[in-house]
PDB file of C-alpha atoms and ligand atoms in Angstrom:
ATOM      1  CA  MET A   9     -57.193 -70.189 -91.792  1.00 60.00           C
ATOM      2  CA  SER A  10     -57.729 -66.782 -93.385  1.00 78.00           C
ATOM      3  CA  GLU A  11     -55.901 -65.361 -96.361  1.00 94.00           C
ATOM      4  CA  PHE A  12     -53.163 -62.759 -96.100  1.00 97.00           C
ATOM      5  CA  THR A  13     -54.644 -59.256 -95.924  1.00 97.00           C
ATOM      6  CA  LYS A  14     -52.863 -55.941 -96.348  1.00 97.00           C
ATOM      7  CA  ALA A  15     -52.393 -54.395 -92.900  1.00 98.00           C
ATOM      8  CA  ALA A  16     -49.996 -51.515 -93.613  1.00 98.00           C
ATOM      9  CA  SER A  17     -47.265 -50.260 -95.894  1.00 98.00           C
ATOM     10  CA  LYS A  18     -43.553 -50.634 -95.186  1.00 97.00           C
ATOM     11  CA  SER A  19     -43.343 -46.858 -95.109  1.00 97.00           C
ATOM     12  CA  ASP A  20     -45.719 -46.808 -92.088  1.00 98.00           C
ATOM     13  CA  LEU A  21     -43.055 -48.374 -89.843  1.00 96.00           C
ATOM     14  CA  LYS A  22     -39.352 -48.266 -89.199  1.00 96.00           C
ATOM     15  CA  PRO A  23     -37.190 -50.571 -87.065  1.00 96.00           C
ATOM     16  CA  GLY A  24     -38.248 -50.337 -83.412  1.00 95.00           C
ATOM     17  CA  ASP A  25     -41.770 -49.165 -84.236  1.00 96.00           C
ATOM     18  CA  LYS A  26     -45.114 -50.690 -83.411  1.00 97.00           C
ATOM     19  CA  LEU A  27     -48.380 -49.859 -85.129  1.00 98.00           C
ATOM     20  CA  LEU A  28     -51.964 -50.640 -84.169  1.00 98.00           C
ATOM     21  CA  VAL A  29     -53.949 -51.767 -87.222  1.00 98.00           C
ATOM     22  CA  GLU A  30     -57.239 -53.463 -87.974  1.00 97.00           C
ATOM     23  CA  VAL A  31     -57.318 -56.710 -89.919  1.00 96.00           C
ATOM     24  CA  ASN A  32     -60.691 -58.286 -90.649  1.00 94.00           C
ATOM     25  CA  GLU A  33     -62.269 -56.084 -87.928  1.00 95.00           C
ATOM     26  CA  ARG A  34     -59.726 -57.244 -85.339  1.00 96.00           C
ATOM     27  CA  LEU A  35     -57.177 -54.962 -83.673  1.00 97.00           C
ATOM     28  CA  VAL A  36     -53.640 -56.283 -83.956  1.00 98.00           C
ATOM     29  CA  ILE A  37     -50.203 -54.765 -83.456  1.00 98.00           C
ATOM     30  CA  LEU A  38     -47.492 -54.806 -86.099  1.00 98.00           C
ATOM     31  CA  PHE A  39     -43.899 -54.660 -84.889  1.00 98.00           C
ATOM     32  CA  GLN A  40     -40.728 -54.085 -86.847  1.00 98.00           C
ATOM     33  CA  VAL A  41     -37.422 -55.428 -85.503  1.00 97.00           C
ATOM     34  CA  ASP A  42     -34.540 -54.728 -87.880  1.00 95.00           C
ATOM     35  CA  GLN A  43     -36.009 -55.868 -91.215  1.00 95.00           C
ATOM     36  CA  ASP A  44     -38.450 -58.381 -89.710  1.00 97.00           C
ATOM     37  CA  TYR A  45     -42.137 -57.867 -88.977  1.00 98.00           C
ATOM     38  CA  PHE A  46     -44.294 -59.528 -86.328  1.00 98.00           C
ATOM     39  CA  CYS A  47     -47.967 -59.317 -85.384  1.00 98.00           C
ATOM     40  CA  LEU A  48     -49.792 -59.894 -82.093  1.00 98.00           C
ATOM     41  CA  ASP A  49     -53.311 -59.413 -80.830  1.00 98.00           C
ATOM     42  CA  ASP A  50     -53.803 -56.139 -78.983  1.00 98.00           C
ATOM     43  CA  VAL A  51     -54.836 -58.099 -75.907  1.00 98.00           C
ATOM     44  CA  CYS A  52     -52.997 -58.979 -72.721  1.00 98.00           C
ATOM     45  CA  THR A  53     -54.015 -62.441 -71.550  1.00 98.00           C
ATOM     46  CA  HIS A  54     -53.835 -61.446 -67.884  1.00 98.00           C
ATOM     47  CA  ASP A  55     -56.890 -59.203 -67.817  1.00 98.00           C
ATOM     48  CA  GLY A  56     -57.471 -57.838 -71.307  1.00 97.00           C
ATOM     49  CA  GLY A  57     -55.112 -54.849 -71.244  1.00 97.00           C
ATOM     50  CA  THR A  58     -54.291 -53.165 -74.557  1.00 97.00           C
ATOM     51  CA  LEU A  59     -50.715 -54.106 -75.362  1.00 98.00           C
ATOM     52  CA  SER A  60     -50.456 -51.419 -78.034  1.00 97.00           C
ATOM     53  CA  ASP A  61     -50.162 -48.828 -75.249  1.00 96.00           C
ATOM     54  CA  GLY A  62     -47.242 -50.700 -73.703  1.00 96.00           C
ATOM     55  CA  GLU A  63     -43.514 -50.204 -73.923  1.00 96.00           C
ATOM     56  CA  PHE A  64     -41.828 -52.087 -76.788  1.00 96.00           C
ATOM     57  CA  GLU A  65     -38.142 -52.824 -76.481  1.00 95.00           C
ATOM     58  CA  GLY A  66     -36.037 -55.445 -78.225  1.00 95.00           C
ATOM     59  CA  CYS A  67     -38.435 -58.322 -78.857  1.00 97.00           C
ATOM     60  CA  GLU A  68     -40.669 -57.644 -75.841  1.00 98.00           C
ATOM     61  CA  ILE A  69     -43.848 -55.683 -75.253  1.00 98.00           C
ATOM     62  CA  ALA A  70     -44.926 -54.854 -71.699  1.00 98.00           C
ATOM     63  CA  CYS A  71     -48.567 -54.541 -70.727  1.00 98.00           C
ATOM     64  CA  PRO A  72     -49.159 -51.061 -69.311  1.00 97.00           C
ATOM     65  CA  ARG A  73     -51.654 -52.298 -66.720  1.00 98.00           C
ATOM     66  CA  HIS A  74     -49.737 -54.733 -64.506  1.00 98.00           C
ATOM     67  CA  GLY A  75     -46.436 -55.232 -66.314  1.00 97.00           C
ATOM     68  CA  ALA A  76     -46.738 -58.665 -67.954  1.00 98.00           C
ATOM     69  CA  LYS A  77     -44.335 -59.040 -70.868  1.00 98.00           C
ATOM     70  CA  PHE A  78     -44.810 -60.912 -74.127  1.00 98.00           C
ATOM     71  CA  ASP A  79     -42.361 -62.076 -76.798  1.00 98.00           C
ATOM     72  CA  ILE A  80     -43.471 -60.337 -79.983  1.00 98.00           C
ATOM     73  CA  ARG A  81     -42.060 -63.194 -82.105  1.00 98.00           C
ATOM     74  CA  SER A  82     -44.274 -65.864 -80.570  1.00 98.00           C
ATOM     75  CA  GLY A  83     -46.855 -64.174 -78.352  1.00 98.00           C
ATOM     76  CA  ASN A  84     -45.551 -66.177 -75.397  1.00 98.00           C
ATOM     77  CA  ALA A  85     -45.967 -64.680 -71.935  1.00 98.00           C
ATOM     78  CA  LEU A  86     -42.540 -63.985 -70.442  1.00 98.00           C
ATOM     79  CA  CYS A  87     -43.463 -63.022 -66.898  1.00 97.00           C
ATOM     80  CA  MET A  88     -46.274 -62.815 -64.394  1.00 97.00           C
ATOM     81  CA  PRO A  89     -49.033 -61.915 -64.036  1.00 98.00           C
ATOM     82  CA  ALA A  90     -49.744 -63.302 -67.543  1.00 98.00           C
ATOM     83  CA  THR A  91     -49.290 -67.037 -68.014  1.00 98.00           C
ATOM     84  CA  GLN A  92     -50.967 -67.653 -71.386  1.00 98.00           C
ATOM     85  CA  PRO A  93     -49.703 -66.536 -74.810  1.00 98.00           C
ATOM     86  CA  THR A  94     -51.499 -63.841 -76.735  1.00 98.00           C
ATOM     87  CA  GLY A  95     -52.435 -64.385 -80.372  1.00 97.00           C
ATOM     88  CA  SER A  96     -49.555 -64.330 -82.853  1.00 98.00           C
ATOM     89  CA  HIS A  97     -50.157 -64.004 -86.581  1.00 98.00           C
ATOM     90  CA  ASP A  98     -48.156 -64.647 -89.749  1.00 98.00           C
ATOM     91  CA  VAL A  99     -46.717 -61.626 -91.522  1.00 98.00           C
ATOM     92  CA  LYS A 100     -45.233 -61.358 -94.996  1.00 98.00           C
ATOM     93  CA  VAL A 101     -44.083 -58.506 -97.195  1.00 97.00           C
ATOM     94  CA  GLU A 102     -44.964 -58.078-100.858  1.00 98.00           C
ATOM     95  CA  GLY A 103     -43.453 -55.012-102.439  1.00 97.00           C
ATOM     96  CA  ASP A 104     -44.344 -52.124-100.115  1.00 97.00           C
ATOM     97  CA  ASP A 105     -47.251 -53.994 -98.523  1.00 98.00           C
ATOM     98  CA  ILE A 106     -47.190 -55.671 -95.114  1.00 98.00           C
ATOM     99  CA  LEU A 107     -49.668 -58.533 -95.137  1.00 98.00           C
ATOM    100  CA  VAL A 108     -51.105 -60.382 -92.117  1.00 98.00           C
ATOM    101  CA  ARG A 109     -52.841 -63.753 -91.903  1.00 97.00           C
ATOM    102  CA  LEU A 110     -54.868 -64.173 -88.732  1.00 97.00           C
ATOM    103  CA  ALA A 111     -53.985 -67.481 -87.095  1.00 95.00           C
ATOM    104  CA  ASP A 112     -57.390 -68.506 -85.866  1.00 83.00           C
ATOM    105  CA  GLU A 113     -59.801 -67.447 -88.594  1.00 69.00           C
TER     106      GLU A 113
HETATM  107  S1  FES B 206     -53.973 -56.730 -67.933  1.00 63.75           S
HETATM  108 FE1  FES B 206     -51.933 -56.957 -68.693  1.00 63.75          FE
HETATM  109  S2  FES B 206     -50.722 -57.413 -66.949  1.00 63.75           S
HETATM  110 FE2  FES B 206     -52.742 -57.252 -66.204  1.00 63.75          FE
END
């Protein structure tokens, strides 16, 4: 498992925002819900759509291609046509830094 890497600063986001960032040459999305942060791969498991272009509401992100929804807290697919989870990564905050640890590196 990789180490935590700085992905953004707290000032880059506010509650309800999402932000596409690169961590270790991989595109991931940071989400802020209230004071909590979450991180998912920028990949829809249905057919590779870019989730970062999708609508983010509550704790769900919708794929803009065919409408699959994912839980940003777990990466789990919530509705068809996606059935498999997308990658979900650990996030922690140190000072003003938002740090991400990729789950599968
Ligand atoms: S590529 Fe995301 S729902 Fe089809």
